[in-house]
Amino acid sequence: MEGFDYICKLDELQEFKGRKFIINDIEIAVFKINSEVFALNNICPHQQSHLIYDGFVEDEFVVCPAHGWKFNLRTGKKDSGSNGLDSYPIEIKDSQVYVKVHPKNLRW
Ligand code: FES
């Protein structure tokens, strides 16, 4: 799992409730949905609120609590399909969760 960093144990994530982590200076929002784990950048492109982790999860989207922009949990894209948040690959091994973060790709 080259390039992956440890986040937490799988059972430290609650279903449908996001958590914020800082991995290699990148702030991420991590969600566990039906035992699948997703990681997105935590900073909303709308007004740069650091609140994505606190968003409501609906279908495969997380809703920014500030003004309701929606982002796909798998891709980070907005519900309109346009650029949204960076998303990061997750690996789970021995009930431990790892992420591979990268510097920002998407332009706002
Ligand atoms: S800051 Fe996220 S929708 Fe406005």
Short mmCIF file of N, CA and C and ligand atoms in Angstrom, two decimals:
data_model
loop_
_atom_site.label_atom_id
_atom_site.label_comp_id
_atom_site.label_asym_id
_atom_site.label_seq_id
_atom_site.Cartn_x
_atom_site.Cartn_y
_atom_site.Cartn_z
N MET A 1 0.84 -1.20 0.00
CA MET A 1 0.00 0.00 0.00
C MET A 1 0.88 1.26 0.00
N GLU A 2 1.67 1.33 -1.02
CA GLU A 2 2.61 2.46 -1.07
C GLU A 2 1.87 3.79 -1.20
N GLY A 3 2.29 4.75 -0.43
CA GLY A 3 1.67 6.07 -0.49
C GLY A 3 0.45 6.22 0.38
N PHE A 4 0.02 5.14 1.03
CA PHE A 4 -1.16 5.22 1.89
C PHE A 4 -0.75 5.54 3.32
N ASP A 5 -1.55 6.33 3.98
CA ASP A 5 -1.32 6.68 5.39
C ASP A 5 -2.48 6.18 6.23
N TYR A 6 -2.14 5.76 7.43
CA TYR A 6 -3.14 5.27 8.37
C TYR A 6 -4.07 6.41 8.81
N ILE A 7 -5.38 6.15 8.85
CA ILE A 7 -6.32 7.15 9.37
C ILE A 7 -6.80 6.74 10.77
N CYS A 8 -7.45 5.59 10.86
CA CYS A 8 -8.02 5.15 12.13
C CYS A 8 -8.50 3.71 11.97
N LYS A 9 -9.03 3.16 13.04
CA LYS A 9 -9.64 1.83 12.93
C LYS A 9 -11.02 1.97 12.30
N LEU A 10 -11.43 0.94 11.60
CA LEU A 10 -12.73 0.98 10.92
C LEU A 10 -13.87 1.23 11.92
N ASP A 11 -13.78 0.61 13.10
CA ASP A 11 -14.89 0.77 14.05
C ASP A 11 -14.86 2.12 14.78
N GLU A 12 -13.87 2.94 14.48
CA GLU A 12 -13.87 4.31 15.02
C GLU A 12 -14.66 5.27 14.13
N LEU A 13 -15.13 4.77 12.99
CA LEU A 13 -15.99 5.57 12.11
C LEU A 13 -17.43 5.12 12.32
N GLN A 14 -18.30 6.09 12.48
CA GLN A 14 -19.72 5.76 12.63
C GLN A 14 -20.41 5.81 11.28
N GLU A 15 -21.34 4.90 11.09
CA GLU A 15 -22.10 4.90 9.84
C GLU A 15 -22.81 6.25 9.63
N PHE A 16 -22.66 6.79 8.44
CA PHE A 16 -23.36 8.01 8.00
C PHE A 16 -22.96 9.25 8.79
N LYS A 17 -21.84 9.18 9.51
CA LYS A 17 -21.40 10.37 10.26
C LYS A 17 -19.94 10.62 9.90
N GLY A 18 -19.68 11.79 9.34
CA GLY A 18 -18.32 12.08 8.88
C GLY A 18 -17.38 12.44 10.02
N ARG A 19 -16.09 12.26 9.73
CA ARG A 19 -15.07 12.70 10.68
C ARG A 19 -13.97 13.43 9.92
N LYS A 20 -13.37 14.39 10.60
CA LYS A 20 -12.31 15.18 9.98
C LYS A 20 -10.95 14.65 10.44
N PHE A 21 -10.02 14.57 9.51
CA PHE A 21 -8.65 14.18 9.83
C PHE A 21 -7.70 15.08 9.04
N ILE A 22 -6.50 15.23 9.56
CA ILE A 22 -5.48 15.92 8.78
C ILE A 22 -4.37 14.92 8.51
N ILE A 23 -4.16 14.65 7.23
CA ILE A 23 -3.18 13.66 6.80
C ILE A 23 -2.19 14.39 5.88
N ASN A 24 -0.94 14.39 6.26
CA ASN A 24 0.09 15.08 5.46
C ASN A 24 -0.33 16.52 5.13
N ASP A 25 -0.83 17.21 6.13
CA ASP A 25 -1.24 18.62 6.00
C ASP A 25 -2.47 18.82 5.12
N ILE A 26 -3.13 17.77 4.73
CA ILE A 26 -4.35 17.90 3.93
C ILE A 26 -5.54 17.53 4.79
N GLU A 27 -6.51 18.44 4.82
CA GLU A 27 -7.68 18.22 5.67
C GLU A 27 -8.70 17.39 4.90
N ILE A 28 -9.07 16.26 5.45
CA ILE A 28 -10.00 15.37 4.74
C ILE A 28 -11.23 15.09 5.59
N ALA A 29 -12.32 14.75 4.90
CA ALA A 29 -13.57 14.34 5.53
C ALA A 29 -13.78 12.88 5.18
N VAL A 30 -13.95 12.05 6.20
CA VAL A 30 -14.04 10.60 5.99
C VAL A 30 -15.43 10.12 6.40
N PHE A 31 -16.03 9.30 5.54
CA PHE A 31 -17.39 8.80 5.78
C PHE A 31 -17.41 7.29 5.66
N LYS A 32 -18.21 6.67 6.52
CA LYS A 32 -18.46 5.22 6.38
C LYS A 32 -19.94 5.05 6.07
N ILE A 33 -20.21 4.48 4.89
CA ILE A 33 -21.59 4.30 4.45
C ILE A 33 -21.76 2.82 4.10
N ASN A 34 -22.60 2.13 4.83
CA ASN A 34 -22.81 0.70 4.61
C ASN A 34 -21.48 -0.05 4.55
N SER A 35 -20.63 0.26 5.50
CA SER A 35 -19.30 -0.37 5.66
C SER A 35 -18.29 0.00 4.59
N GLU A 36 -18.67 0.87 3.65
CA GLU A 36 -17.70 1.35 2.66
C GLU A 36 -17.19 2.71 3.13
N VAL A 37 -15.92 2.98 2.90
CA VAL A 37 -15.34 4.22 3.42
C VAL A 37 -14.95 5.13 2.25
N PHE A 38 -15.21 6.42 2.42
CA PHE A 38 -14.93 7.43 1.40
C PHE A 38 -14.15 8.58 2.04
N ALA A 39 -13.27 9.17 1.25
CA ALA A 39 -12.53 10.34 1.75
C ALA A 39 -12.56 11.44 0.71
N LEU A 40 -12.95 12.62 1.17
CA LEU A 40 -12.98 13.80 0.31
C LEU A 40 -12.20 14.92 1.00
N ASN A 41 -11.80 15.91 0.20
CA ASN A 41 -11.23 17.10 0.83
C ASN A 41 -12.30 17.75 1.70
N ASN A 42 -11.88 18.32 2.81
CA ASN A 42 -12.87 18.84 3.78
C ASN A 42 -13.26 20.29 3.52
N ILE A 43 -12.67 20.92 2.54
CA ILE A 43 -12.90 22.36 2.35
C ILE A 43 -13.81 22.60 1.16
N CYS A 44 -14.97 23.15 1.43
CA CYS A 44 -15.97 23.36 0.39
C CYS A 44 -15.49 24.42 -0.61
N PRO A 45 -15.62 24.15 -1.91
CA PRO A 45 -15.19 25.12 -2.91
C PRO A 45 -16.08 26.36 -2.98
N HIS A 46 -17.24 26.32 -2.37
CA HIS A 46 -18.14 27.47 -2.46
C HIS A 46 -17.59 28.66 -1.68
N GLN A 47 -17.51 28.52 -0.38
CA GLN A 47 -16.96 29.63 0.42
C GLN A 47 -15.89 29.13 1.39
N GLN A 48 -15.27 28.06 1.01
CA GLN A 48 -14.13 27.51 1.74
C GLN A 48 -14.43 27.18 3.20
N SER A 49 -15.64 26.78 3.50
CA SER A 49 -15.94 26.30 4.85
C SER A 49 -15.25 24.96 5.06
N HIS A 50 -14.70 24.77 6.24
CA HIS A 50 -14.04 23.50 6.57
C HIS A 50 -15.06 22.58 7.23
N LEU A 51 -16.12 22.30 6.52
CA LEU A 51 -17.28 21.67 7.14
C LEU A 51 -17.80 20.43 6.43
N ILE A 52 -17.13 19.99 5.41
CA ILE A 52 -17.70 18.86 4.66
C ILE A 52 -17.91 17.66 5.58
N TYR A 53 -17.01 17.43 6.53
CA TYR A 53 -17.12 16.27 7.43
C TYR A 53 -18.45 16.29 8.19
N ASP A 54 -19.00 17.47 8.38
CA ASP A 54 -20.22 17.63 9.18
C ASP A 54 -21.48 17.58 8.33
N GLY A 55 -21.30 17.28 7.04
CA GLY A 55 -22.43 17.30 6.12
C GLY A 55 -23.37 16.12 6.29
N PHE A 56 -24.59 16.34 5.89
CA PHE A 56 -25.62 15.31 5.90
C PHE A 56 -25.39 14.40 4.69
N VAL A 57 -25.51 13.10 4.89
CA VAL A 57 -25.31 12.16 3.78
C VAL A 57 -26.66 11.72 3.25
N GLU A 58 -26.78 11.84 1.92
CA GLU A 58 -28.06 11.53 1.28
C GLU A 58 -27.73 10.79 -0.01
N ASP A 59 -28.22 9.57 -0.14
CA ASP A 59 -27.85 8.71 -1.26
C ASP A 59 -26.32 8.63 -1.32
N GLU A 60 -25.73 8.98 -2.46
CA GLU A 60 -24.26 8.89 -2.53
C GLU A 60 -23.63 10.27 -2.43
N PHE A 61 -24.35 11.21 -1.82
CA PHE A 61 -23.86 12.58 -1.76
C PHE A 61 -23.73 13.05 -0.31
N VAL A 62 -22.77 13.97 -0.12
CA VAL A 62 -22.71 14.68 1.16
C VAL A 62 -23.09 16.13 0.88
N VAL A 63 -23.89 16.69 1.76
CA VAL A 63 -24.41 18.04 1.57
C VAL A 63 -23.63 18.98 2.49
N CYS A 64 -22.99 19.99 1.91
CA CYS A 64 -22.25 20.95 2.73
C CYS A 64 -23.23 21.65 3.67
N PRO A 65 -22.96 21.66 4.98
CA PRO A 65 -23.92 22.25 5.92
C PRO A 65 -24.03 23.76 5.80
N ALA A 66 -23.08 24.41 5.14
CA ALA A 66 -23.14 25.87 5.07
C ALA A 66 -24.25 26.35 4.14
N HIS A 67 -24.27 25.88 2.89
CA HIS A 67 -25.28 26.37 1.95
C HIS A 67 -25.85 25.28 1.05
N GLY A 68 -25.55 24.04 1.36
CA GLY A 68 -26.25 22.96 0.68
C GLY A 68 -25.67 22.44 -0.63
N TRP A 69 -24.46 22.85 -0.99
CA TRP A 69 -23.88 22.24 -2.19
C TRP A 69 -23.69 20.74 -1.91
N LYS A 70 -23.90 19.94 -2.97
CA LYS A 70 -23.82 18.47 -2.80
C LYS A 70 -22.65 17.90 -3.57
N PHE A 71 -21.97 16.96 -2.95
CA PHE A 71 -20.79 16.35 -3.56
C PHE A 71 -20.90 14.83 -3.52
N ASN A 72 -20.55 14.22 -4.63
CA ASN A 72 -20.59 12.76 -4.72
C ASN A 72 -19.49 12.17 -3.82
N LEU A 73 -19.85 11.21 -3.00
CA LEU A 73 -18.88 10.63 -2.07
C LEU A 73 -17.77 9.87 -2.78
N ARG A 74 -18.06 9.30 -3.94
CA ARG A 74 -17.04 8.53 -4.65
C ARG A 74 -16.10 9.41 -5.44
N THR A 75 -16.67 10.41 -6.11
CA THR A 75 -15.86 11.19 -7.06
C THR A 75 -15.53 12.58 -6.56
N GLY A 76 -16.28 13.09 -5.61
CA GLY A 76 -16.11 14.46 -5.14
C GLY A 76 -16.81 15.48 -6.03
N LYS A 77 -17.32 15.03 -7.19
CA LYS A 77 -17.95 16.00 -8.11
C LYS A 77 -19.27 16.52 -7.54
N LYS A 78 -19.63 17.71 -7.99
CA LYS A 78 -20.91 18.27 -7.58
C LYS A 78 -22.05 17.46 -8.21
N ASP A 79 -23.24 17.61 -7.66
CA ASP A 79 -24.37 16.88 -8.21
C ASP A 79 -24.66 17.28 -9.65
N SER A 80 -24.22 18.48 -10.04
CA SER A 80 -24.38 18.91 -11.43
C SER A 80 -23.35 18.23 -12.33
N GLY A 81 -22.36 17.54 -11.74
CA GLY A 81 -21.32 16.87 -12.52
C GLY A 81 -20.06 17.70 -12.67
N SER A 82 -20.11 18.95 -12.22
CA SER A 82 -18.92 19.79 -12.39
C SER A 82 -17.93 19.55 -11.24
N ASN A 83 -16.77 20.13 -11.38
CA ASN A 83 -15.71 19.96 -10.39
C ASN A 83 -16.21 20.29 -8.99
N GLY A 84 -15.72 19.57 -8.03
CA GLY A 84 -16.14 19.80 -6.66
C GLY A 84 -14.96 19.66 -5.72
N LEU A 85 -14.88 18.51 -5.08
CA LEU A 85 -13.84 18.24 -4.09
C LEU A 85 -12.91 17.15 -4.60
N ASP A 86 -11.65 17.23 -4.22
CA ASP A 86 -10.78 16.09 -4.48
C ASP A 86 -11.28 14.89 -3.69
N SER A 87 -11.18 13.72 -4.29
CA SER A 87 -11.47 12.49 -3.55
C SER A 87 -10.19 11.66 -3.49
N TYR A 88 -10.10 10.81 -2.48
CA TYR A 88 -8.85 10.10 -2.22
C TYR A 88 -9.13 8.60 -2.09
N PRO A 89 -8.24 7.76 -2.64
CA PRO A 89 -8.42 6.32 -2.51
C PRO A 89 -8.28 5.85 -1.06
N ILE A 90 -9.09 4.87 -0.73
CA ILE A 90 -9.09 4.28 0.61
C ILE A 90 -8.71 2.80 0.50
N GLU A 91 -7.97 2.31 1.45
CA GLU A 91 -7.71 0.87 1.59
C GLU A 91 -8.05 0.48 3.01
N ILE A 92 -8.64 -0.70 3.15
CA ILE A 92 -8.92 -1.21 4.50
C ILE A 92 -8.20 -2.54 4.64
N LYS A 93 -7.37 -2.60 5.67
CA LYS A 93 -6.61 -3.84 5.89
C LYS A 93 -6.64 -4.15 7.38
N ASP A 94 -7.02 -5.37 7.72
CA ASP A 94 -7.09 -5.78 9.13
C ASP A 94 -7.91 -4.79 9.96
N SER A 95 -9.03 -4.34 9.40
CA SER A 95 -9.94 -3.40 10.07
C SER A 95 -9.29 -2.05 10.38
N GLN A 96 -8.25 -1.72 9.64
CA GLN A 96 -7.62 -0.40 9.77
C GLN A 96 -7.80 0.33 8.43
N VAL A 97 -8.04 1.61 8.54
CA VAL A 97 -8.36 2.39 7.34
C VAL A 97 -7.15 3.25 6.95
N TYR A 98 -6.83 3.21 5.66
CA TYR A 98 -5.70 3.98 5.12
C TYR A 98 -6.20 4.83 3.97
N VAL A 99 -5.54 5.96 3.77
CA VAL A 99 -5.91 6.85 2.67
C VAL A 99 -4.65 7.26 1.92
N LYS A 100 -4.84 7.56 0.64
CA LYS A 100 -3.73 8.08 -0.16
C LYS A 100 -4.09 9.50 -0.56
N VAL A 101 -3.53 10.47 0.13
CA VAL A 101 -3.86 11.86 -0.18
C VAL A 101 -2.87 12.39 -1.23
N HIS A 102 -3.28 13.45 -1.86
CA HIS A 102 -2.41 14.09 -2.85
C HIS A 102 -2.68 15.58 -2.79
N PRO A 103 -1.72 16.38 -3.22
CA PRO A 103 -1.96 17.82 -3.24
C PRO A 103 -3.16 18.14 -4.12
N LYS A 104 -3.71 19.28 -3.91
CA LYS A 104 -4.95 19.65 -4.57
C LYS A 104 -4.87 19.54 -6.09
N ASN A 105 -5.88 18.87 -6.68
CA ASN A 105 -5.96 18.71 -8.13
C ASN A 105 -6.91 19.70 -8.74
N LEU A 106 -8.05 19.83 -8.09
CA LEU A 106 -9.13 20.59 -8.74
C LEU A 106 -8.96 22.09 -8.52
N ARG A 107 -9.33 22.83 -9.53
CA ARG A 107 -9.30 24.29 -9.43
C ARG A 107 -10.69 24.78 -9.10
N TRP A 108 -10.76 25.76 -8.28
CA TRP A 108 -12.07 26.32 -7.92
C TRP A 108 -12.38 27.52 -8.81
S1 FES B 1 -19.53 26.83 1.82
FE1 FES B 1 -20.28 24.86 1.21
S2 FES B 1 -22.10 25.33 0.19
FE2 FES B 1 -21.37 27.27 0.77
#
